[in-house]
Amino acid sequence: MRITRFGDAALLVELGHTIDVLVNIQVLAAAEIVGQARVPGVRDVVPAYGSFAVHFDPLRTDVPVLREVVARAVTAAPPRIEQGRMGPIEIPVCYGGRFGPDLGAVAAWAGMDPHHVIDVHASREYRVFMLGFLPGFPYMATVDERIAMPRRETPRTRVAAGSVGIAGPQTGVYSFDSPGGWQIIGRTPLALFDSRNEPPALLTPGQRVRFRSVSSLEFDAMRRADGSR
């Protein structure tokens, strides 16, 4: 464990530097304990893959006390297998075509047929390690190494909300229209973030996700039924 100042109003707590399920479990558990400690002045606790940031009001927070709380939280949250935290959620995806402009590039990089890429991507269960970049944007892993194509050398200036992408061992879903450099292989009709909902993000760190391939007709029907996008 390494605790360092992250500017003048945050602490960065580092537990690892790889995509590792057990490390991420410990990160989420420790972050939850720190949040529940109600240390005066703490504004937010934000978990990532192998670290978490504790944001605080420097005029209200006793930093040495906060450091002690953080250290105890990490010690009290040893790596463990999560039991029934959250069941897997299914995300429908229309792969390729106008929704997946990089599917062909991923297939060429992998040396396989585009339909095989779809099967490989949709065949496994992914863990949501963290949310970031955009509100509700899930960083998920681990992508099968056969299709784990690196990010694009030149990012796009606009990627549509709902786009499903690959960036090396990670897969993710754009929650809003945004610039982005991930390899876009499909799109979901689901809204990943809606401020009218509680919680507003569809996915939560620690949750499990499976993708299901749907046709463009099914995609359009689901989008019409949703009525929000």
mmCIF file of N, CA and C in Angstrom, residues 79-186:
data_model
loop_
_atom_site.group_PDB
_atom_site.id
_atom_site.type_symbol
_atom_site.label_atom_id
_atom_site.label_comp_id
_atom_site.label_asym_id
_atom_site.label_seq_id
_atom_site.Cartn_x
_atom_site.Cartn_y
_atom_site.Cartn_z
ATOM 1 N N PRO A 79 -7.988 -9.032 0.367
ATOM 2 C CA PRO A 79 -8.577 -9.610 -0.845
ATOM 3 C C PRO A 79 -9.449 -10.808 -0.506
ATOM 4 N N ARG A 80 -10.614 -10.859 -1.111
ATOM 5 C CA ARG A 80 -11.525 -11.973 -0.867
ATOM 6 C C ARG A 80 -12.421 -12.143 -2.089
ATOM 7 N N ILE A 81 -13.003 -13.276 -2.201
ATOM 8 C CA ILE A 81 -13.920 -13.526 -3.302
ATOM 9 C C ILE A 81 -15.288 -12.952 -2.940
ATOM 10 N N GLU A 82 -15.830 -12.109 -3.819
ATOM 11 C CA GLU A 82 -17.126 -11.511 -3.562
ATOM 12 C C GLU A 82 -18.216 -12.580 -3.679
ATOM 13 N N GLN A 83 -19.106 -12.581 -2.725
ATOM 14 C CA GLN A 83 -20.174 -13.582 -2.710
ATOM 15 C C GLN A 83 -21.518 -12.900 -2.963
ATOM 16 N N GLY A 84 -22.028 -13.096 -4.183
ATOM 17 C CA GLY A 84 -23.371 -12.620 -4.488
ATOM 18 C C GLY A 84 -23.541 -11.127 -4.427
ATOM 19 N N ARG A 85 -22.455 -10.362 -4.653
ATOM 20 C CA ARG A 85 -22.568 -8.908 -4.592
ATOM 21 C C ARG A 85 -23.580 -8.393 -5.603
ATOM 22 N N MET A 86 -23.415 -8.797 -6.863
ATOM 23 C CA MET A 86 -24.327 -8.376 -7.916
ATOM 24 C C MET A 86 -24.351 -9.431 -9.000
ATOM 25 N N GLY A 87 -25.550 -9.745 -9.479
ATOM 26 C CA GLY A 87 -25.640 -10.694 -10.571
ATOM 27 C C GLY A 87 -25.229 -10.040 -11.880
ATOM 28 N N PRO A 88 -24.934 -10.849 -12.890
ATOM 29 C CA PRO A 88 -24.525 -10.276 -14.173
ATOM 30 C C PRO A 88 -25.665 -9.542 -14.852
ATOM 31 N N ILE A 89 -25.341 -8.466 -15.527
ATOM 32 C CA ILE A 89 -26.337 -7.724 -16.298
ATOM 33 C C ILE A 89 -26.037 -7.952 -17.763
ATOM 34 N N GLU A 90 -27.067 -8.112 -18.567
ATOM 35 C CA GLU A 90 -26.907 -8.372 -19.995
ATOM 36 C C GLU A 90 -27.028 -7.062 -20.773
ATOM 37 N N ILE A 91 -26.081 -6.823 -21.660
ATOM 38 C CA ILE A 91 -26.101 -5.626 -22.494
ATOM 39 C C ILE A 91 -26.244 -6.053 -23.953
ATOM 40 N N PRO A 92 -27.374 -5.710 -24.592
ATOM 41 C CA PRO A 92 -27.548 -6.042 -26.005
ATOM 42 C C PRO A 92 -26.659 -5.149 -26.865
ATOM 43 N N VAL A 93 -26.052 -5.729 -27.890
ATOM 44 C CA VAL A 93 -25.148 -4.986 -28.764
ATOM 45 C C VAL A 93 -25.423 -5.361 -30.217
ATOM 46 N N CYS A 94 -25.562 -4.352 -31.059
ATOM 47 C CA CYS A 94 -25.599 -4.573 -32.493
ATOM 48 C C CYS A 94 -24.167 -4.366 -32.992
ATOM 49 N N TYR A 95 -23.543 -5.446 -33.406
ATOM 50 C CA TYR A 95 -22.144 -5.412 -33.805
ATOM 51 C C TYR A 95 -21.991 -5.062 -35.284
ATOM 52 N N GLY A 96 -20.894 -4.369 -35.615
ATOM 53 C CA GLY A 96 -20.524 -4.111 -36.998
ATOM 54 C C GLY A 96 -21.423 -3.096 -37.685
ATOM 55 N N GLY A 97 -21.285 -3.006 -39.014
ATOM 56 C CA GLY A 97 -22.093 -2.072 -39.795
ATOM 57 C C GLY A 97 -21.881 -0.632 -39.352
ATOM 58 N N ARG A 98 -22.958 0.144 -39.376
ATOM 59 C CA ARG A 98 -22.850 1.558 -38.994
ATOM 60 C C ARG A 98 -22.577 1.726 -37.507
ATOM 61 N N PHE A 99 -22.837 0.661 -36.730
ATOM 62 C CA PHE A 99 -22.627 0.741 -35.295
ATOM 63 C C PHE A 99 -21.224 0.306 -34.862
ATOM 64 N N GLY A 100 -20.542 -0.438 -35.702
ATOM 65 C CA GLY A 100 -19.228 -0.970 -35.322
ATOM 66 C C GLY A 100 -18.197 -0.766 -36.411
ATOM 67 N N PRO A 101 -17.779 0.484 -36.660
ATOM 68 C CA PRO A 101 -16.893 0.766 -37.795
ATOM 69 C C PRO A 101 -15.518 0.118 -37.709
ATOM 70 N N ASP A 102 -15.099 -0.317 -36.510
ATOM 71 C CA ASP A 102 -13.770 -0.923 -36.370
ATOM 72 C C ASP A 102 -13.804 -2.448 -36.283
ATOM 73 N N LEU A 103 -14.974 -3.043 -36.450
ATOM 74 C CA LEU A 103 -15.055 -4.502 -36.338
ATOM 75 C C LEU A 103 -14.160 -5.170 -37.372
ATOM 76 N N GLY A 104 -14.165 -4.650 -38.606
ATOM 77 C CA GLY A 104 -13.329 -5.232 -39.645
ATOM 78 C C GLY A 104 -11.850 -5.115 -39.326
ATOM 79 N N ALA A 105 -11.444 -3.963 -38.760
ATOM 80 C CA ALA A 105 -10.037 -3.765 -38.407
ATOM 81 C C ALA A 105 -9.616 -4.725 -37.300
ATOM 82 N N VAL A 106 -10.490 -4.928 -36.326
ATOM 83 C CA VAL A 106 -10.188 -5.867 -35.246
ATOM 84 C C VAL A 106 -10.074 -7.281 -35.800
ATOM 85 N N ALA A 107 -10.976 -7.626 -36.722
ATOM 86 C CA ALA A 107 -10.938 -8.958 -37.330
ATOM 87 C C ALA A 107 -9.642 -9.162 -38.103
ATOM 88 N N ALA A 108 -9.228 -8.139 -38.858
ATOM 89 C CA ALA A 108 -7.982 -8.249 -39.624
ATOM 90 C C ALA A 108 -6.783 -8.381 -38.691
ATOM 91 N N TRP A 109 -6.795 -7.589 -37.612
ATOM 92 C CA TRP A 109 -5.700 -7.635 -36.639
ATOM 93 C C TRP A 109 -5.628 -9.013 -35.981
ATOM 94 N N ALA A 110 -6.802 -9.602 -35.712
ATOM 95 C CA ALA A 110 -6.868 -10.902 -35.040
ATOM 96 C C ALA A 110 -6.694 -12.067 -36.014
ATOM 97 N N GLY A 111 -6.812 -11.790 -37.310
ATOM 98 C CA GLY A 111 -6.717 -12.862 -38.290
ATOM 99 C C GLY A 111 -7.899 -13.801 -38.246
ATOM 100 N N MET A 112 -9.080 -13.226 -38.040
ATOM 101 C CA MET A 112 -10.284 -14.059 -37.988
ATOM 102 C C MET A 112 -11.441 -13.353 -38.663
ATOM 103 N N ASP A 113 -12.517 -14.086 -38.886
ATOM 104 C CA ASP A 113 -13.724 -13.544 -39.489
ATOM 105 C C ASP A 113 -14.411 -12.599 -38.498
ATOM 106 N N PRO A 114 -15.043 -11.492 -38.982
ATOM 107 C CA PRO A 114 -15.747 -10.583 -38.072
ATOM 108 C C PRO A 114 -16.779 -11.271 -37.190
ATOM 109 N N HIS A 115 -17.476 -12.274 -37.736
ATOM 110 C CA HIS A 115 -18.467 -12.992 -36.931
ATOM 111 C C HIS A 115 -17.799 -13.757 -35.781
ATOM 112 N N HIS A 116 -16.576 -14.213 -36.030
ATOM 113 C CA HIS A 116 -15.836 -14.896 -34.972
ATOM 114 C C HIS A 116 -15.445 -13.907 -33.886
ATOM 115 N N VAL A 117 -15.067 -12.685 -34.272
ATOM 116 C CA VAL A 117 -14.756 -11.637 -33.288
ATOM 117 C C VAL A 117 -15.966 -11.381 -32.397
ATOM 118 N N ILE A 118 -17.134 -11.297 -33.013
ATOM 119 C CA ILE A 118 -18.372 -11.072 -32.238
ATOM 120 C C ILE A 118 -18.584 -12.209 -31.246
ATOM 121 N N ASP A 119 -18.442 -13.431 -31.727
ATOM 122 C CA ASP A 119 -18.635 -14.591 -30.853
ATOM 123 C C ASP A 119 -17.656 -14.568 -29.682
ATOM 124 N N VAL A 120 -16.402 -14.222 -29.975
ATOM 125 C CA VAL A 120 -15.383 -14.197 -28.922
ATOM 126 C C VAL A 120 -15.698 -13.102 -27.904
ATOM 127 N N HIS A 121 -16.060 -11.918 -28.395
ATOM 128 C CA HIS A 121 -16.340 -10.803 -27.483
ATOM 129 C C HIS A 121 -17.551 -11.083 -26.605
ATOM 130 N N ALA A 122 -18.564 -11.709 -27.184
ATOM 131 C CA ALA A 122 -19.817 -11.934 -26.456
ATOM 132 C C ALA A 122 -19.825 -13.245 -25.674
ATOM 133 N N SER A 123 -18.747 -14.004 -25.740
ATOM 134 C CA SER A 123 -18.760 -15.330 -25.131
ATOM 135 C C SER A 123 -18.330 -15.351 -23.671
ATOM 136 N N ARG A 124 -17.785 -14.224 -23.181
ATOM 137 C CA ARG A 124 -17.294 -14.264 -21.809
ATOM 138 C C ARG A 124 -17.954 -13.210 -20.932
ATOM 139 N N GLU A 125 -17.778 -13.392 -19.649
ATOM 140 C CA GLU A 125 -18.317 -12.463 -18.661
ATOM 141 C C GLU A 125 -17.211 -11.479 -18.275
ATOM 142 N N TYR A 126 -17.574 -10.209 -18.189
ATOM 143 C CA TYR A 126 -16.607 -9.168 -17.860
ATOM 144 C C TYR A 126 -16.912 -8.562 -16.501
ATOM 145 N N ARG A 127 -15.870 -8.100 -15.858
ATOM 146 C CA ARG A 127 -16.020 -7.407 -14.580
ATOM 147 C C ARG A 127 -15.889 -5.903 -14.804
ATOM 148 N N VAL A 128 -16.781 -5.129 -14.190
ATOM 149 C CA VAL A 128 -16.641 -3.678 -14.187
ATOM 150 C C VAL A 128 -15.617 -3.330 -13.105
ATOM 151 N N PHE A 129 -14.435 -2.925 -13.520
ATOM 152 C CA PHE A 129 -13.390 -2.587 -12.560
ATOM 153 C C PHE A 129 -13.553 -1.170 -12.027
ATOM 154 N N MET A 130 -14.022 -0.260 -12.872
ATOM 155 C CA MET A 130 -14.144 1.138 -12.444
ATOM 156 C C MET A 130 -15.031 1.890 -13.424
ATOM 157 N N LEU A 131 -15.494 3.066 -12.993
ATOM 158 C CA LEU A 131 -16.171 4.014 -13.872
ATOM 159 C C LEU A 131 -15.266 5.232 -14.005
ATOM 160 N N GLY A 132 -15.231 5.817 -15.212
ATOM 161 C CA GLY A 132 -14.375 6.978 -15.381
ATOM 162 C C GLY A 132 -14.444 7.521 -16.789
ATOM 163 N N PHE A 133 -13.612 8.520 -17.076
ATOM 164 C CA PHE A 133 -13.526 9.181 -18.370
ATOM 165 C C PHE A 133 -14.780 10.002 -18.642
ATOM 166 N N LEU A 134 -15.935 9.360 -18.636
ATOM 167 C CA LEU A 134 -17.235 10.005 -18.747
ATOM 168 C C LEU A 134 -18.116 9.478 -17.619
ATOM 169 N N PRO A 135 -19.123 10.236 -17.176
ATOM 170 C CA PRO A 135 -20.029 9.714 -16.156
ATOM 171 C C PRO A 135 -20.665 8.401 -16.613
ATOM 172 N N GLY A 136 -20.477 7.349 -15.834
ATOM 173 C CA GLY A 136 -21.077 6.066 -16.149
ATOM 174 C C GLY A 136 -20.322 5.215 -17.140
ATOM 175 N N PHE A 137 -19.148 5.673 -17.620
ATOM 176 C CA PHE A 137 -18.372 4.881 -18.580
ATOM 177 C C PHE A 137 -17.685 3.739 -17.836
ATOM 178 N N PRO A 138 -18.029 2.468 -18.163
ATOM 179 C CA PRO A 138 -17.449 1.330 -17.446
ATOM 180 C C PRO A 138 -16.169 0.820 -18.106
ATOM 181 N N TYR A 139 -15.133 0.663 -17.307
ATOM 182 C CA TYR A 139 -13.914 -0.005 -17.761
ATOM 183 C C TYR A 139 -14.038 -1.470 -17.343
ATOM 184 N N MET A 140 -14.107 -2.366 -18.340
ATOM 185 C CA MET A 140 -14.349 -3.772 -18.060
ATOM 186 C C MET A 140 -13.210 -4.631 -18.611
ATOM 187 N N ALA A 141 -13.015 -5.777 -17.998
ATOM 188 C CA ALA A 141 -11.948 -6.700 -18.417
ATOM 189 C C ALA A 141 -12.344 -8.105 -17.950
ATOM 190 N N THR A 142 -11.711 -9.112 -18.545
ATOM 191 C CA THR A 142 -10.572 -9.002 -19.438
ATOM 192 C C THR A 142 -10.972 -9.508 -20.812
ATOM 193 N N VAL A 143 -10.592 -8.763 -21.867
ATOM 194 C CA VAL A 143 -10.887 -9.146 -23.235
ATOM 195 C C VAL A 143 -9.988 -10.319 -23.646
ATOM 196 N N ASP A 144 -10.548 -11.251 -24.378
ATOM 197 C CA ASP A 144 -9.763 -12.369 -24.914
ATOM 198 C C ASP A 144 -8.565 -11.796 -25.681
ATOM 199 N N GLU A 145 -7.375 -12.294 -25.395
ATOM 200 C CA GLU A 145 -6.154 -11.743 -25.979
ATOM 201 C C GLU A 145 -6.129 -11.830 -27.504
ATOM 202 N N ARG A 146 -6.923 -12.724 -28.071
ATOM 203 C CA ARG A 146 -6.955 -12.854 -29.533
ATOM 204 C C ARG A 146 -7.553 -11.621 -30.203
ATOM 205 N N ILE A 147 -8.437 -10.888 -29.488
ATOM 206 C CA ILE A 147 -9.071 -9.710 -30.086
ATOM 207 C C ILE A 147 -8.734 -8.435 -29.318
ATOM 208 N N ALA A 148 -7.717 -8.500 -28.455
ATOM 209 C CA ALA A 148 -7.368 -7.357 -27.597
ATOM 210 C C ALA A 148 -6.521 -6.346 -28.365
ATOM 211 N N MET A 149 -7.107 -5.749 -29.386
ATOM 212 C CA MET A 149 -6.411 -4.788 -30.246
ATOM 213 C C MET A 149 -6.187 -3.480 -29.488
ATOM 214 N N PRO A 150 -5.006 -2.885 -29.615
ATOM 215 C CA PRO A 150 -4.747 -1.600 -28.933
ATOM 216 C C PRO A 150 -5.642 -0.483 -29.463
ATOM 217 N N ARG A 151 -5.666 0.626 -28.724
ATOM 218 C CA ARG A 151 -6.415 1.804 -29.157
ATOM 219 C C ARG A 151 -5.979 2.263 -30.554
ATOM 220 N N ARG A 152 -6.849 3.023 -31.180
ATOM 221 C CA ARG A 152 -6.534 3.632 -32.469
ATOM 222 C C ARG A 152 -5.380 4.629 -32.317
ATOM 223 N N GLU A 153 -4.540 4.709 -33.314
ATOM 224 C CA GLU A 153 -3.443 5.677 -33.267
ATOM 225 C C GLU A 153 -3.971 7.107 -33.293
ATOM 226 N N THR A 154 -5.058 7.321 -34.038
ATOM 227 C CA THR A 154 -5.676 8.648 -34.114
ATOM 228 C C THR A 154 -7.107 8.554 -33.585
ATOM 229 N N PRO A 155 -7.405 9.149 -32.435
ATOM 230 C CA PRO A 155 -8.761 9.087 -31.891
ATOM 231 C C PRO A 155 -9.773 9.782 -32.805
ATOM 232 N N ARG A 156 -11.000 9.348 -32.733
ATOM 233 C CA ARG A 156 -12.086 10.024 -33.430
ATOM 234 C C ARG A 156 -12.498 11.274 -32.657
ATOM 235 N N THR A 157 -12.989 12.258 -33.381
ATOM 236 C CA THR A 157 -13.472 13.475 -32.708
ATOM 237 C C THR A 157 -14.849 13.260 -32.095
ATOM 238 N N ARG A 158 -15.580 12.225 -32.577
ATOM 239 C CA ARG A 158 -16.882 11.933 -31.995
ATOM 240 C C ARG A 158 -17.165 10.443 -32.072
ATOM 241 N N VAL A 159 -17.467 9.882 -30.925
ATOM 242 C CA VAL A 159 -17.932 8.494 -30.812
ATOM 243 C C VAL A 159 -19.331 8.557 -30.200
ATOM 244 N N ALA A 160 -20.282 7.878 -30.797
ATOM 245 C CA ALA A 160 -21.671 7.961 -30.343
ATOM 246 C C ALA A 160 -21.877 7.274 -29.004
ATOM 247 N N ALA A 161 -22.775 7.842 -28.207
ATOM 248 C CA ALA A 161 -23.169 7.214 -26.945
ATOM 249 C C ALA A 161 -23.671 5.801 -27.210
ATOM 250 N N GLY A 162 -23.295 4.880 -26.342
ATOM 251 C CA GLY A 162 -23.692 3.489 -26.499
ATOM 252 C C GLY A 162 -22.687 2.654 -27.258
ATOM 253 N N SER A 163 -21.674 3.294 -27.851
ATOM 254 C CA SER A 163 -20.674 2.549 -28.616
ATOM 255 C C SER A 163 -19.875 1.622 -27.715
ATOM 256 N N VAL A 164 -19.680 0.401 -28.175
ATOM 257 C CA VAL A 164 -18.924 -0.607 -27.440
ATOM 258 C C VAL A 164 -17.546 -0.718 -28.075
ATOM 259 N N GLY A 165 -16.507 -0.576 -27.258
ATOM 260 C CA GLY A 165 -15.168 -0.560 -27.809
ATOM 261 C C GLY A 165 -14.212 -1.505 -27.103
ATOM 262 N N ILE A 166 -13.071 -1.697 -27.751
ATOM 263 C CA ILE A 166 -11.972 -2.499 -27.213
ATOM 264 C C ILE A 166 -10.726 -1.624 -27.175
ATOM 265 N N ALA A 167 -9.980 -1.714 -26.091
ATOM 266 C CA ALA A 167 -8.693 -1.035 -25.965
ATOM 267 C C ALA A 167 -7.751 -2.000 -25.252
ATOM 268 N N GLY A 168 -7.038 -2.811 -26.012
ATOM 269 C CA GLY A 168 -6.198 -3.830 -25.403
ATOM 270 C C GLY A 168 -7.050 -4.812 -24.608
ATOM 271 N N PRO A 169 -6.693 -5.078 -23.347
ATOM 272 C CA PRO A 169 -7.439 -6.056 -22.556
ATOM 273 C C PRO A 169 -8.755 -5.531 -22.003
ATOM 274 N N GLN A 170 -9.065 -4.260 -22.286
ATOM 275 C CA GLN A 170 -10.279 -3.648 -21.739
ATOM 276 C C GLN A 170 -11.383 -3.571 -22.792
ATOM 277 N N THR A 171 -12.622 -3.616 -22.331
ATOM 278 C CA THR A 171 -13.757 -3.291 -23.170
ATOM 279 C C THR A 171 -14.601 -2.294 -22.395
ATOM 280 N N GLY A 172 -15.314 -1.433 -23.115
ATOM 281 C CA GLY A 172 -16.088 -0.399 -22.442
ATOM 282 C C GLY A 172 -17.229 0.067 -23.310
ATOM 283 N N VAL A 173 -18.104 0.897 -22.721
ATOM 284 C CA VAL A 173 -19.263 1.430 -23.429
ATOM 285 C C VAL A 173 -19.311 2.936 -23.201
ATOM 286 N N TYR A 174 -19.329 3.687 -24.274
ATOM 287 C CA TYR A 174 -19.392 5.149 -24.174
ATOM 288 C C TYR A 174 -20.776 5.552 -23.652
ATOM 289 N N SER A 175 -20.774 6.311 -22.590
ATOM 290 C CA SER A 175 -22.041 6.709 -21.972
ATOM 291 C C SER A 175 -22.607 8.001 -22.563
ATOM 292 N N PHE A 176 -21.774 8.767 -23.255
ATOM 293 C CA PHE A 176 -22.196 9.995 -23.928
ATOM 294 C C PHE A 176 -21.439 10.107 -25.256
ATOM 295 N N ASP A 177 -21.946 10.935 -26.156
ATOM 296 C CA ASP A 177 -21.166 11.278 -27.337
ATOM 297 C C ASP A 177 -19.872 11.928 -26.868
ATOM 298 N N SER A 178 -18.758 11.495 -27.451
ATOM 299 C CA SER A 178 -17.475 11.985 -26.959
ATOM 300 C C SER A 178 -16.371 11.683 -27.963
ATOM 301 N N PRO A 179 -15.286 12.453 -27.946
ATOM 302 C CA PRO A 179 -14.097 11.995 -28.659
ATOM 303 C C PRO A 179 -13.611 10.697 -28.019
ATOM 304 N N GLY A 180 -12.902 9.880 -28.791
ATOM 305 C CA GLY A 180 -12.418 8.628 -28.210
ATOM 306 C C GLY A 180 -11.565 7.836 -29.179
ATOM 307 N N GLY A 181 -10.693 7.027 -28.624
ATOM 308 C CA GLY A 181 -9.759 6.260 -29.443
ATOM 309 C C GLY A 181 -9.898 4.752 -29.350
ATOM 310 N N TRP A 182 -10.971 4.259 -28.711
ATOM 311 C CA TRP A 182 -11.139 2.815 -28.611
ATOM 312 C C TRP A 182 -11.594 2.252 -29.958
ATOM 313 N N GLN A 183 -11.346 0.969 -30.165
ATOM 314 C CA GLN A 183 -11.786 0.282 -31.379
ATOM 315 C C GLN A 183 -13.276 -0.029 -31.243
ATOM 316 N N ILE A 184 -14.110 0.646 -32.028
ATOM 317 C CA ILE A 184 -15.561 0.530 -31.878
ATOM 318 C C ILE A 184 -16.083 -0.645 -32.700
ATOM 319 N N ILE A 185 -16.655 -1.621 -32.011
ATOM 320 C CA ILE A 185 -17.117 -2.840 -32.687
ATOM 321 C C ILE A 185 -18.638 -2.993 -32.684
ATOM 322 N N GLY A 186 -19.356 -2.130 -31.966
ATOM 323 C CA GLY A 186 -20.807 -2.231 -31.927
ATOM 324 C C GLY A 186 -21.408 -1.125 -31.095
#
